[in-house]
Amino acid sequence: MRLTNNTLNKVISQYRYENETWKRYLQFLQQENNYLKTRLSQVLQHDFDVEFLDRAEYFQTKFLNGDETVNLLRQDVHEIEKLLHNGVLENATILKELQKKIKKLSRDMETVEQQFNKLKTDFNEFIAKAA
């Protein structure tokens, strides 16, 4: 399927918008994750038992894994950004590849958002019970 230049420009514009949205969201996730790690370190400055420490280590590991996930997603976003600015998207093969990558990244972002929200809720419940 051959797209007209006007249609292609609209598609590229939409993909660039989505890419910028993902970059902002990943920045937000990183900030939230940093906040949760800081909160955990604040709580650990007080007295706690071994069971609390085990659970705290679990959350610390999850937060570090979150950092890694954000970094991997940033790489994916950067790869898409490079394709968008490449200017050779008239090539149907490259356009299909881009669409595939965008679809996958969209699913990945949705999954990460759900997992992070659950982690944040679980962590807040853990801290509230420990108080």
JSON list of C-alpha atoms in Angstrom, two decimals, residues 26 29-31 33-34 37 59-77 105 108-109 112 115-116 119:
[
{"chain": "A", "resi": 26, "resn": "LEU", "atom": "CA", "xyz": [9.20, 7.37, 31.19]},
{"chain": "A", "resi": 29, "resn": "LEU", "atom": "CA", "xyz": [8.09, 6.80, 35.98]},
{"chain": "A", "resi": 30, "resn": "GLN", "atom": "CA", "xyz": [11.75, 7.38, 36.78]},
{"chain": "A", "resi": 31, "resn": "GLN", "atom": "CA", "xyz": [10.88, 10.25, 39.12]},
{"chain": "A", "resi": 33, "resn": "ASN", "atom": "CA", "xyz": [10.52, 5.24, 41.22]},
{"chain": "A", "resi": 34, "resn": "ASN", "atom": "CA", "xyz": [13.20, 7.50, 42.71]},
{"chain": "A", "resi": 37, "resn": "LYS", "atom": "CA", "xyz": [13.31, 4.42, 46.79]},
{"chain": "A", "resi": 59, "resn": "PHE", "atom": "CA", "xyz": [10.68, -3.68, 47.18]},
{"chain": "A", "resi": 60, "resn": "GLN", "atom": "CA", "xyz": [14.23, -2.37, 46.74]},
{"chain": "A", "resi": 61, "resn": "THR", "atom": "CA", "xyz": [14.85, -5.10, 44.15]},
{"chain": "A", "resi": 62, "resn": "LYS", "atom": "CA", "xyz": [11.58, -4.26, 42.38]},
{"chain": "A", "resi": 63, "resn": "PHE", "atom": "CA", "xyz": [12.54, -0.57, 42.28]},
{"chain": "A", "resi": 64, "resn": "LEU", "atom": "CA", "xyz": [15.95, -1.37, 40.82]},
{"chain": "A", "resi": 65, "resn": "ASN", "atom": "CA", "xyz": [14.30, -3.61, 38.23]},
{"chain": "A", "resi": 66, "resn": "GLY", "atom": "CA", "xyz": [12.00, -0.68, 37.43]},
{"chain": "A", "resi": 67, "resn": "ASP", "atom": "CA", "xyz": [15.06, 1.47, 36.70]},
{"chain": "A", "resi": 68, "resn": "GLU", "atom": "CA", "xyz": [16.33, -1.16, 34.27]},
{"chain": "A", "resi": 69, "resn": "THR", "atom": "CA", "xyz": [12.95, -1.43, 32.57]},
{"chain": "A", "resi": 70, "resn": "VAL", "atom": "CA", "xyz": [12.72, 2.34, 32.12]},
{"chain": "A", "resi": 71, "resn": "ASN", "atom": "CA", "xyz": [16.19, 2.37, 30.58]},
{"chain": "A", "resi": 72, "resn": "LEU", "atom": "CA", "xyz": [15.30, -0.41, 28.14]},
{"chain": "A", "resi": 73, "resn": "LEU", "atom": "CA", "xyz": [12.10, 1.37, 27.14]},
{"chain": "A", "resi": 74, "resn": "ARG", "atom": "CA", "xyz": [14.05, 4.60, 26.64]},
{"chain": "A", "resi": 75, "resn": "GLN", "atom": "CA", "xyz": [16.29, 2.74, 24.20]},
{"chain": "A", "resi": 76, "resn": "ASP", "atom": "CA", "xyz": [13.22, 1.53, 22.29]},
{"chain": "A", "resi": 77, "resn": "VAL", "atom": "CA", "xyz": [11.81, 5.06, 22.19]},
{"chain": "A", "resi": 105, "resn": "LEU", "atom": "CA", "xyz": [6.26, -0.45, 22.45]},
{"chain": "A", "resi": 108, "resn": "ASP", "atom": "CA", "xyz": [5.07, -2.75, 26.61]},
{"chain": "A", "resi": 109, "resn": "MET", "atom": "CA", "xyz": [4.27, 0.71, 27.97]},
{"chain": "A", "resi": 112, "resn": "VAL", "atom": "CA", "xyz": [4.79, -1.40, 32.58]},
{"chain": "A", "resi": 115, "resn": "GLN", "atom": "CA", "xyz": [2.89, -3.27, 36.88]},
{"chain": "A", "resi": 116, "resn": "PHE", "atom": "CA", "xyz": [4.21, 0.01, 38.29]},
{"chain": "A", "resi": 119, "resn": "LEU", "atom": "CA", "xyz": [3.94, -2.06, 42.79]}
]
